[in-house]
Short mmCIF file of C-alpha atoms in Angstrom, two decimals:
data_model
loop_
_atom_site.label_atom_id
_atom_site.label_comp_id
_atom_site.label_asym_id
_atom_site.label_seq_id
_atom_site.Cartn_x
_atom_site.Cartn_y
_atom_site.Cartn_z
CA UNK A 1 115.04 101.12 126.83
CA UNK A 2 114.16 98.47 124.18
CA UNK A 3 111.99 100.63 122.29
CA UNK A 4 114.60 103.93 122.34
CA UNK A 5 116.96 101.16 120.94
CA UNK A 6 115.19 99.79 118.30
CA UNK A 7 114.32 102.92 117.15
CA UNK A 8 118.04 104.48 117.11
CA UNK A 9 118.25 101.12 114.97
CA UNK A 10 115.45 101.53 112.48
CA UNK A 11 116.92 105.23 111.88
CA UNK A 12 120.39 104.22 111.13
CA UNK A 13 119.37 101.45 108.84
CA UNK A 14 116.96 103.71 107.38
CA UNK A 15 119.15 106.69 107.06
CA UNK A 16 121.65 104.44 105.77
CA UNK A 17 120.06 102.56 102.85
CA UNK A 18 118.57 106.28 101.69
CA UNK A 19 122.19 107.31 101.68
CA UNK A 20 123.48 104.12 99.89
CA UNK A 21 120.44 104.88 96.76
CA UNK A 22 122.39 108.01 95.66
CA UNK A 23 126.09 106.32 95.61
CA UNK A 24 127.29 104.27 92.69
CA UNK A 25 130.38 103.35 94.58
CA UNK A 26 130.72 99.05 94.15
CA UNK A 27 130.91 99.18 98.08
CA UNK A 28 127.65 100.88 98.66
CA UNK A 29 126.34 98.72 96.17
CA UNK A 30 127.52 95.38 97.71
CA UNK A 31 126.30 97.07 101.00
CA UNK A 32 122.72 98.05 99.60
CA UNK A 33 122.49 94.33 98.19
CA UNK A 34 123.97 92.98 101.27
CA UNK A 35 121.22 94.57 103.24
CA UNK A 36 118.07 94.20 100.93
CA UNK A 37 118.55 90.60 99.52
CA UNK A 38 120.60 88.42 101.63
CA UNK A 39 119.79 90.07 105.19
CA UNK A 40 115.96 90.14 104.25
CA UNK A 41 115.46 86.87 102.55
CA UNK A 42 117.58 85.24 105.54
CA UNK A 43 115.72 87.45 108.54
CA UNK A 44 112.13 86.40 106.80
CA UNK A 45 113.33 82.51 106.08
CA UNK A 46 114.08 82.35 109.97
CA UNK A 47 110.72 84.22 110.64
CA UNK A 48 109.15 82.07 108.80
CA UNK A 49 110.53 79.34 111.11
CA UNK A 50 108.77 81.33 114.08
CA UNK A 51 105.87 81.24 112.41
CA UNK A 52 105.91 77.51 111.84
CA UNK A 53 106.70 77.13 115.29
CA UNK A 54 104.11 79.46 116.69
CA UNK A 55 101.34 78.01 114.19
CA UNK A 56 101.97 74.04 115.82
CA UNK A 57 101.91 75.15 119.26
CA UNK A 58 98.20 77.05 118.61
CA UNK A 59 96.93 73.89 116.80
CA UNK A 60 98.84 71.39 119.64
CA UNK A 61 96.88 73.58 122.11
CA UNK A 62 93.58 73.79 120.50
CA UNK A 63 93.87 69.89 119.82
CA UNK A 64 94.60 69.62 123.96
CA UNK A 65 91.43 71.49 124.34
CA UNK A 66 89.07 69.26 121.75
CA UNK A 67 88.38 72.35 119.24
CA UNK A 68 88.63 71.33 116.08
CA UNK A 69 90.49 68.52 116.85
CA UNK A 70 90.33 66.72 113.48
CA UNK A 71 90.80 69.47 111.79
CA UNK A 72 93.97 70.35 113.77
CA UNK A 73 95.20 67.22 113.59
CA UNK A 74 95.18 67.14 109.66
CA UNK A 75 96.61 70.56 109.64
CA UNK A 76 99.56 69.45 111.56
CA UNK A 77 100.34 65.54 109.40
CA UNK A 78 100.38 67.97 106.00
CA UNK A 79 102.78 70.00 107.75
CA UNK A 80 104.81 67.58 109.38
CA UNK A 81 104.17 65.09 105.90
CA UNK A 82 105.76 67.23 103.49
CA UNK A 83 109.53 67.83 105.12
CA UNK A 84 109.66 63.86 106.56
CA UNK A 85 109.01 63.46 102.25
CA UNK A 86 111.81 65.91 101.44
CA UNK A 87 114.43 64.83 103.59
CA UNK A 88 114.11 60.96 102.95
CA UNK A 89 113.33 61.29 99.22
CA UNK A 90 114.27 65.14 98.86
CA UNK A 91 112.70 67.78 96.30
CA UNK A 92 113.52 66.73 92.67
CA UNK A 93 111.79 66.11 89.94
CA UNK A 94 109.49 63.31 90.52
CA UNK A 95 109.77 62.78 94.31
CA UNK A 96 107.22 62.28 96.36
CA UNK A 97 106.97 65.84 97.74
CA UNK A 98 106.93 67.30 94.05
CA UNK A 99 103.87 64.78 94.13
CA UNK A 100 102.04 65.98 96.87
CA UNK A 101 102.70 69.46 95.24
CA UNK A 102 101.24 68.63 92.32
CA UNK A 103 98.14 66.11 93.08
CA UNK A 104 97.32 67.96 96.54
CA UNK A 105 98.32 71.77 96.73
CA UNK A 106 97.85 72.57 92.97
CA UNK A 107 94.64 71.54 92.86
CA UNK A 108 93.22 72.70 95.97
CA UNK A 109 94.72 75.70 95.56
CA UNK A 110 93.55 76.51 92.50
CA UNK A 111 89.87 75.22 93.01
CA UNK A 112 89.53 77.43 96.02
CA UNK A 113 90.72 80.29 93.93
CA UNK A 114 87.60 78.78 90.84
CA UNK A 115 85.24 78.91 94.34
CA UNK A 116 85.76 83.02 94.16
CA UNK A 117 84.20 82.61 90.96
CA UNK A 118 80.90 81.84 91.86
CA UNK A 119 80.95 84.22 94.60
CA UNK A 120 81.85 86.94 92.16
CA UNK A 121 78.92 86.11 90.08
CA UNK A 122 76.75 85.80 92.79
CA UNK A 123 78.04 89.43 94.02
CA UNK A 124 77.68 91.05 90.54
CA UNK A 125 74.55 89.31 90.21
CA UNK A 126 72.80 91.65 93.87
CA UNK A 127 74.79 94.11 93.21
CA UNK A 128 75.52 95.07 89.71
CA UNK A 129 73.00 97.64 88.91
CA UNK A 130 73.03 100.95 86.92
CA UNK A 131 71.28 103.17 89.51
CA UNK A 132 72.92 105.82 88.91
CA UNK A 133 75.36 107.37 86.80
CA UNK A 134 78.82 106.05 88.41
CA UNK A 135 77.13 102.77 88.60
CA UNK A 136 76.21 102.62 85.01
CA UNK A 137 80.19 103.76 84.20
CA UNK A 138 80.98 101.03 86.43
CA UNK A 139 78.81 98.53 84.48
CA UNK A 140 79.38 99.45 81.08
CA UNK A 141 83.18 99.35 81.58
CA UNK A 142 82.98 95.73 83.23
CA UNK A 143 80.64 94.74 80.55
CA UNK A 144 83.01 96.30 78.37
CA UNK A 145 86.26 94.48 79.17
CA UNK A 146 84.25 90.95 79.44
CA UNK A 147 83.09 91.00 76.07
CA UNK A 148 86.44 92.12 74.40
CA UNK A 149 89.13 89.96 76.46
CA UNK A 150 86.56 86.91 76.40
CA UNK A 151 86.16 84.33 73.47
CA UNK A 152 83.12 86.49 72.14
CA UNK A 153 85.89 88.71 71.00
CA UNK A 154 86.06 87.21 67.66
CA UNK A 155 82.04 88.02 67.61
CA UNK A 156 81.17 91.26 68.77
CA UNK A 157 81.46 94.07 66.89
CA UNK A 158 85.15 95.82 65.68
CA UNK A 159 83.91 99.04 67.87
CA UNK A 160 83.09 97.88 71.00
CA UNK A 161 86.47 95.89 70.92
CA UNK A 162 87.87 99.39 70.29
CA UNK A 163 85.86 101.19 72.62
CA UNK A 164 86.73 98.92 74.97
CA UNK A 165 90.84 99.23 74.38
CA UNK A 166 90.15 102.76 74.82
CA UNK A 167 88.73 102.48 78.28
CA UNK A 168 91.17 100.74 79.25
CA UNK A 169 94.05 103.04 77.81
CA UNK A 170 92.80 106.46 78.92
CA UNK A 171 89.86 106.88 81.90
CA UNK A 172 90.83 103.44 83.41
CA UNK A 173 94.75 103.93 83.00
CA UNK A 174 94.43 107.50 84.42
CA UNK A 175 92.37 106.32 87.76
CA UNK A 176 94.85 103.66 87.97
CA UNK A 177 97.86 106.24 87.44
CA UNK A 178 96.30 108.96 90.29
CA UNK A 179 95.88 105.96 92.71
CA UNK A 180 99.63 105.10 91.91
CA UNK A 181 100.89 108.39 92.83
CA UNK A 182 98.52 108.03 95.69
CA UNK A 183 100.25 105.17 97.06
CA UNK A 184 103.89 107.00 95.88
CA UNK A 185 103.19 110.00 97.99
CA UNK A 186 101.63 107.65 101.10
CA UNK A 187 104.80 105.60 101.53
CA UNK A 188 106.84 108.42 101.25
CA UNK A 189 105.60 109.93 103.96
CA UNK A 190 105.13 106.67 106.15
CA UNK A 191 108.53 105.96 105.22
CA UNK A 192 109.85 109.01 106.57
CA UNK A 193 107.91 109.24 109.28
CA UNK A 194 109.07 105.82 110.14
CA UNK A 195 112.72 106.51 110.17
CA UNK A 196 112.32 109.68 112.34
CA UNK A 197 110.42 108.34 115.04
CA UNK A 198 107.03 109.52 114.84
CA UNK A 199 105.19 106.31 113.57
CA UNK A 200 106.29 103.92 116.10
CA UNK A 201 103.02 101.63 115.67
CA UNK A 202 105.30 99.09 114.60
CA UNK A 203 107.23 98.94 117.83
CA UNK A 204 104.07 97.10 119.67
CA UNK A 205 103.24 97.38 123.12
CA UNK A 206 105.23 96.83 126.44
CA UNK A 207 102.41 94.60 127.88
CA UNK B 1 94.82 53.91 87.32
CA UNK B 2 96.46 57.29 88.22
CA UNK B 3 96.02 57.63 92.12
CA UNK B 4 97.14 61.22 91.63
CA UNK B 5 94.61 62.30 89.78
CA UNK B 6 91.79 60.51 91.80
CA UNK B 7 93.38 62.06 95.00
CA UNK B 8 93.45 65.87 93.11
CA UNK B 9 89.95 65.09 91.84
CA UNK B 10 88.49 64.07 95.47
CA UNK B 11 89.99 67.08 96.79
CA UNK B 12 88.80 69.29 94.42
CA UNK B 13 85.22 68.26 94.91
CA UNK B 14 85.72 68.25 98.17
CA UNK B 15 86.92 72.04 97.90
CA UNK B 16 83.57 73.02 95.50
CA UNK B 17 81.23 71.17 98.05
CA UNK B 18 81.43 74.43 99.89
CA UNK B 19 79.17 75.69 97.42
CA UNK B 20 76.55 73.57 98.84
CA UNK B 21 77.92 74.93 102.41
CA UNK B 22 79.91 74.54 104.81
CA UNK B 23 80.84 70.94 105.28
CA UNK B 24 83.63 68.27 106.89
CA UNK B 25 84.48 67.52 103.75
CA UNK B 26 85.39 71.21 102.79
CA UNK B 27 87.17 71.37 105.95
CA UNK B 28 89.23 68.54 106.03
CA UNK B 29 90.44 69.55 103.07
CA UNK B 30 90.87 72.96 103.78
CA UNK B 31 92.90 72.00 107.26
CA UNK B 32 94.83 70.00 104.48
CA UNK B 33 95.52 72.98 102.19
CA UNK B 34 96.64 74.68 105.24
CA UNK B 35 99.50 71.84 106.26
CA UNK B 36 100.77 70.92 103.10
CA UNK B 37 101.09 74.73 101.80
CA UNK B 38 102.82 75.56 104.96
CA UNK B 39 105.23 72.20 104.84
CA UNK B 40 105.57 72.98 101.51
CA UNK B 41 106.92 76.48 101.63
CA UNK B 42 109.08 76.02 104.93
CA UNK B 43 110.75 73.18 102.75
CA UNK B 44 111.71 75.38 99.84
CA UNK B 45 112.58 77.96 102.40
CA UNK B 46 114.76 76.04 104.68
CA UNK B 47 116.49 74.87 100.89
CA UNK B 48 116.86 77.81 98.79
CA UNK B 49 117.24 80.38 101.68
CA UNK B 50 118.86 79.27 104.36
CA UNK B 51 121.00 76.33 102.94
CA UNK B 52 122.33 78.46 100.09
CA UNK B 53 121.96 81.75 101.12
CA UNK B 54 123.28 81.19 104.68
CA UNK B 55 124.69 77.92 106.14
CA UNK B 56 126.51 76.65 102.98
CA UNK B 57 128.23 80.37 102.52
CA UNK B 58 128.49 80.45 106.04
CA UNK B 59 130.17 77.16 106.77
CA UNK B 60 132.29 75.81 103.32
CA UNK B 61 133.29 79.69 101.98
CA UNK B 62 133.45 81.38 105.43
CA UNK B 63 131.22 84.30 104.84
CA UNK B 64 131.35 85.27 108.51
CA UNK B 65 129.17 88.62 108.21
CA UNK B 66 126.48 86.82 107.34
CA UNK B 67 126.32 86.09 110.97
CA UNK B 68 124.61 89.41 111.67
CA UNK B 69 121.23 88.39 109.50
CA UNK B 70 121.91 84.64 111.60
CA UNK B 71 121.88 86.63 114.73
CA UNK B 72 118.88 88.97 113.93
CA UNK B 73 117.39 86.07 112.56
CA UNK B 74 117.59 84.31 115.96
CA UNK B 75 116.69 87.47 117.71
CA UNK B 76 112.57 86.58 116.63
CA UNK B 77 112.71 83.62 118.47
CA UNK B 78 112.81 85.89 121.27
CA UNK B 79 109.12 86.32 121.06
CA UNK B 80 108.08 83.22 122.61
CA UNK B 81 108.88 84.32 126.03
CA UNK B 82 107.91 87.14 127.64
CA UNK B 83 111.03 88.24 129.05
CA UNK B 84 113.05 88.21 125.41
CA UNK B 85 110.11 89.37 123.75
CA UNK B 86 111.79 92.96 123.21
CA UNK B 87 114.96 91.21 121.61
CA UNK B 88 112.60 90.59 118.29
CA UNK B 89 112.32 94.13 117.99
CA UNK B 90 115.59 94.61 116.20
CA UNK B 91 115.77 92.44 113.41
CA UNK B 92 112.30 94.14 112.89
CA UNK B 93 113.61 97.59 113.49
CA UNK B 94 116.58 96.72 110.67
CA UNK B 95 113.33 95.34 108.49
CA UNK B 96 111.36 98.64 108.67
CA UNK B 97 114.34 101.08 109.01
CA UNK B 98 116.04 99.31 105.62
CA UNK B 99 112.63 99.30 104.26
CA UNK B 100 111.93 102.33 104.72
CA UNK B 101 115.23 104.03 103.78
CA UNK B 102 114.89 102.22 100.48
CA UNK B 103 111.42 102.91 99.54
CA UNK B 104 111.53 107.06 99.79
CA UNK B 105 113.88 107.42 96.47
CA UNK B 106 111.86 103.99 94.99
CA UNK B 107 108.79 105.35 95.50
CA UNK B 108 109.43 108.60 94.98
CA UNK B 109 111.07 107.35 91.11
CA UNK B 110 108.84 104.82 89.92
CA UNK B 111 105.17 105.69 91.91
CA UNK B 112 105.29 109.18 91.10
CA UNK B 113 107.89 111.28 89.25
CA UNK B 114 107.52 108.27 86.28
CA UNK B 115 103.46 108.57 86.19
CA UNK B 116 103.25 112.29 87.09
CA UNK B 117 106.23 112.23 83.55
CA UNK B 118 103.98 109.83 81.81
CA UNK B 119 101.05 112.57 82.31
CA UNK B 120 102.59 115.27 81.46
CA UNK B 121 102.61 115.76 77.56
CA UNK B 122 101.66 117.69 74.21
CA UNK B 123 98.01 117.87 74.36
CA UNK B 124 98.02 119.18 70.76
CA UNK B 125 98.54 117.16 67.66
CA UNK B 126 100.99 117.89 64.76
CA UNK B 127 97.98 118.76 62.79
CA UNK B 128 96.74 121.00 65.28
CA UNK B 129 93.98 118.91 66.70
CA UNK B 130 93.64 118.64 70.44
CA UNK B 131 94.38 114.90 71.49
CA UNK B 132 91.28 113.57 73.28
CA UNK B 133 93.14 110.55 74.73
CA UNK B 134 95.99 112.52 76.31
CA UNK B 135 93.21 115.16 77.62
CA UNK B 136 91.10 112.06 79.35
CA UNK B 137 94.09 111.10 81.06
CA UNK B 138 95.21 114.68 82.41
CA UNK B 139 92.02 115.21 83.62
CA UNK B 140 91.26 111.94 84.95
CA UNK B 141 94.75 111.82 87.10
CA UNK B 142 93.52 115.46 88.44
CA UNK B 143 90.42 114.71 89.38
CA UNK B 144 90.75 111.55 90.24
CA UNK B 145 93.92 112.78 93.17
CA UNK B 146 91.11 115.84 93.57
CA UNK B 147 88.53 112.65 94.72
CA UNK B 148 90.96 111.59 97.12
CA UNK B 149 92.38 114.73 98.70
CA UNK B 150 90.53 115.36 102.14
CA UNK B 151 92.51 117.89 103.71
CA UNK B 152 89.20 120.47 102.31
CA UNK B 153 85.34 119.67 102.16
CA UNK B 154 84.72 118.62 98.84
CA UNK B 155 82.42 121.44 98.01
CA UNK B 156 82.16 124.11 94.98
CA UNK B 157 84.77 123.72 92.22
CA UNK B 158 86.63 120.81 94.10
CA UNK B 159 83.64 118.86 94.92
CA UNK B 160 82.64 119.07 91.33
CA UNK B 161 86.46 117.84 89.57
CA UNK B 162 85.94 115.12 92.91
CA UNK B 163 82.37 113.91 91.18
CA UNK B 164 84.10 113.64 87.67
CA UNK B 165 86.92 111.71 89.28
CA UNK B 166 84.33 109.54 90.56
CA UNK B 167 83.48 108.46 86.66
CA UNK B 168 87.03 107.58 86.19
CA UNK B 169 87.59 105.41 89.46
CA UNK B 170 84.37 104.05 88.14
CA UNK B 171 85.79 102.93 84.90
CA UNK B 172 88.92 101.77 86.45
CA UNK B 173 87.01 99.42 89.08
CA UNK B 174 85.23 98.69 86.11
CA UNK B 175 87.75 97.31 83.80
CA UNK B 176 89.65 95.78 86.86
CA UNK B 177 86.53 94.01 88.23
CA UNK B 178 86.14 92.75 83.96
CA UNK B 179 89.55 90.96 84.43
CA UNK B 180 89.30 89.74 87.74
CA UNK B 181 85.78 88.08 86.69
CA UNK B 182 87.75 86.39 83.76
CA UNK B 183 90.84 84.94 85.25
CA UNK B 184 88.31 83.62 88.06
CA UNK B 185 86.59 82.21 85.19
CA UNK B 186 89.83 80.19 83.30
CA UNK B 187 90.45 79.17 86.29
CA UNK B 188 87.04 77.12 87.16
CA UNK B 189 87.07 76.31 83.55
CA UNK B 190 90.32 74.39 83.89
CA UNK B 191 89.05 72.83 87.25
CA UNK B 192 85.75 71.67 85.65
CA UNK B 193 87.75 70.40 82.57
CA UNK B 194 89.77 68.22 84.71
CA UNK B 195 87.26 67.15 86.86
CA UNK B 196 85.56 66.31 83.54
CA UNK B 197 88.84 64.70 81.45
CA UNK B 198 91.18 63.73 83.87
CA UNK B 199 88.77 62.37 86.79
CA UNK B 200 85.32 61.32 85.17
CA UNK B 201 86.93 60.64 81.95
CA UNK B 202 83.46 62.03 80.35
CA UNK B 203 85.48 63.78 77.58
CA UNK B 204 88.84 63.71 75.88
#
């Protein structure tokens, strides 16, 4: 019964918001923005609420079980640290949550995205070799792009910074283009196959 | 003494000690990342979102129908128990179904009628010259949908325009692995120039 309802549901909002894309009328177009900006960013706000919820009672239980119990612990005083900061001292400027932002998040965040660096260069380094053709397309197009976006630009020769624009225009831009219509034709047909009922992966399982 | 930056430069070392391998350091900090990102984003959530995008409207100007998101909203809480658990599949139904409904014309528009438009030109110069660059593309875009079209064993005629479309995918992951190597790269640059500046002080 659930399922047959929240189907009928997902093919009336579907059907609907396809209808509203060809209208121009103000009222389909307070209705489409109604739907798509305010409804979403609300429905995934509060989900991200269950989310929150859901991720403290996994940590509160693995904590009641000793795994990772430092660990958890520290997960869950970030958490609970940075709204206790916002409400008492709230989210301007230079408040102490725009301070944990900045002198905590920023720079772990960004350091773990440096780490991928290394790993990158590690990868490139086992794996990056011309054996055969595609490979050696592969390689001279990386090689390529490095040496014309990098600060050697300025050094290597006029050509290769040429050659390299080319690449990037034509071969690379038309891959990129066919995967692009790839993905077009894809969701078009997941969409549609959404709305009328036959992918219903989405609906989960009873048990 | 700037506690902030000792605190951003602890934690950053502590993030690259994970080169060395796996450590308590890495993963207290990690566990860290993890809270504060989380606290961090259900703060500007709960602020931007909700607050002005539902309870102020919703309680000072009276915008009653936006007590149907409220209540669909409310409807994923439903997941926690077993017994409500089916409730959270409508607000996820009107997520998909509105999704969905909306990205058949948007997808349709801007993933393929605009790049199969962009393809699509004079392949012929004005001084009579065919126009390499235009010709690469054509044939790259053919092949390269050729490479990924499964429906027929790519033997023959269509195995061979599949192989070519190989050398463009090629050059594509090519130029795409190029830039992700360099904006990895800034990015450690600027973490090893603070470490080196900000932290150590070892240069200006």
């Amino acid at each position: 019964m659930g399922r047959r309802i929240a189907q009928i549901i997902c093919f009336a909002f579907g059907a609907l918001l396809f209808a509203l894309y060809f209208s121009q009328h103000p009222t389909a177009r307070s209705l489409n923005t109604a739907v798509m900006i305010d409804y979403w960013q609300i429905i995934f706000a509060i989900t991200l609420l269950v989310g929150v919820i859901s991720f403290v009672r996994i940590n509160l239980s693995n904590i009641r079980r000793g795994d990772n119990r430092p660990y958890r612990i520290i997960s869950l005083v970030g958490l609970a640290v940075m709204p206790i900061l916002a409400i008492i001292w709230g989210i301007k400027g230079n408040s102490p949550f725009m301070w944990m932002f900045e002198y905590v998040q920023v720079p772990m965040q960004s350091t773990v995205f440096a780490l991928l660096a290394f790993f990158v260069a590690s990868a490139s380094f086992r794996g990056f070799r011309a054996r055969s053709a595609p490979a050696a397309v592969l390689l001279t197009a990386a090689l390529l792009t490095l040496t014309s976006r990098s600060s050697l630009e300025g050094i290597v020769p006029q050509f290769i910074t040429e050659a390299a624009d080319w690449v990037r225009g034509n071969p690379s831009m038309a891959a990129r283009r066919a995967i692009l219509i790839g993905i077009g034709l894809g969701s078009l047909t997941t969409s549609l196959r959404v709305i009328l009922g036959i992918e219903r992966t989405w609906l989960g399982s009873d048990k | 003494m700037d506690w902030g930056v000792i605190i951003a430069g602890l934690l950053t070392l502590a993030i690259f000690s994970f080169l060395y391998r796996d450590n308590p350091a890495y993963k207290m900090a990690e566990s860290l990342l993890i809270g504060v990102s989380i606290g961090y984003f259900l703060v500007i959530t709960w602020t931007n979102t909700l607050m002005d995008l539902l309870f102020v409207p919703l309680t000072q100007d009276a915008k009653w129908p936006l007590i149907i998101p409220l209540a669909l909203g409310v409807m994923m809480f439903g997941r926690f128990h077993k017994r409500t658990a089916p409730l959270s599949r409508i607000p996820i139904a009107v997520l998909i179904g509105s999704g969905a409904g909306v990205a058949i014309p948007a997808m349709l528009e801007a993933r393929t009628l605009r790049q199969i438009s962009a393809t699509v030109g004079p392949l012929v110069t004005e001084s009579g010259l065919p126009d390499i660059s235009l010709i690469a593309v054509l044939v790259g875009v053919l092949t390269t949908l050729v490479y990924f079209y499964f429906s027929r064993e790519h033997k023959g005629a269509l195995g061979g325009a599949a192989k070519v479309g190989t050398y463009f995918l090629m050059s594509f992951f090519g130029t795409t692995f190029g830039y992700t190597v360099m904006s990895r790269m800034s990015t450690l640059i600027g973490r090893v120039e603070f470490l080196l500046s900000d932290f150590l002080r070892l240069t200006q």
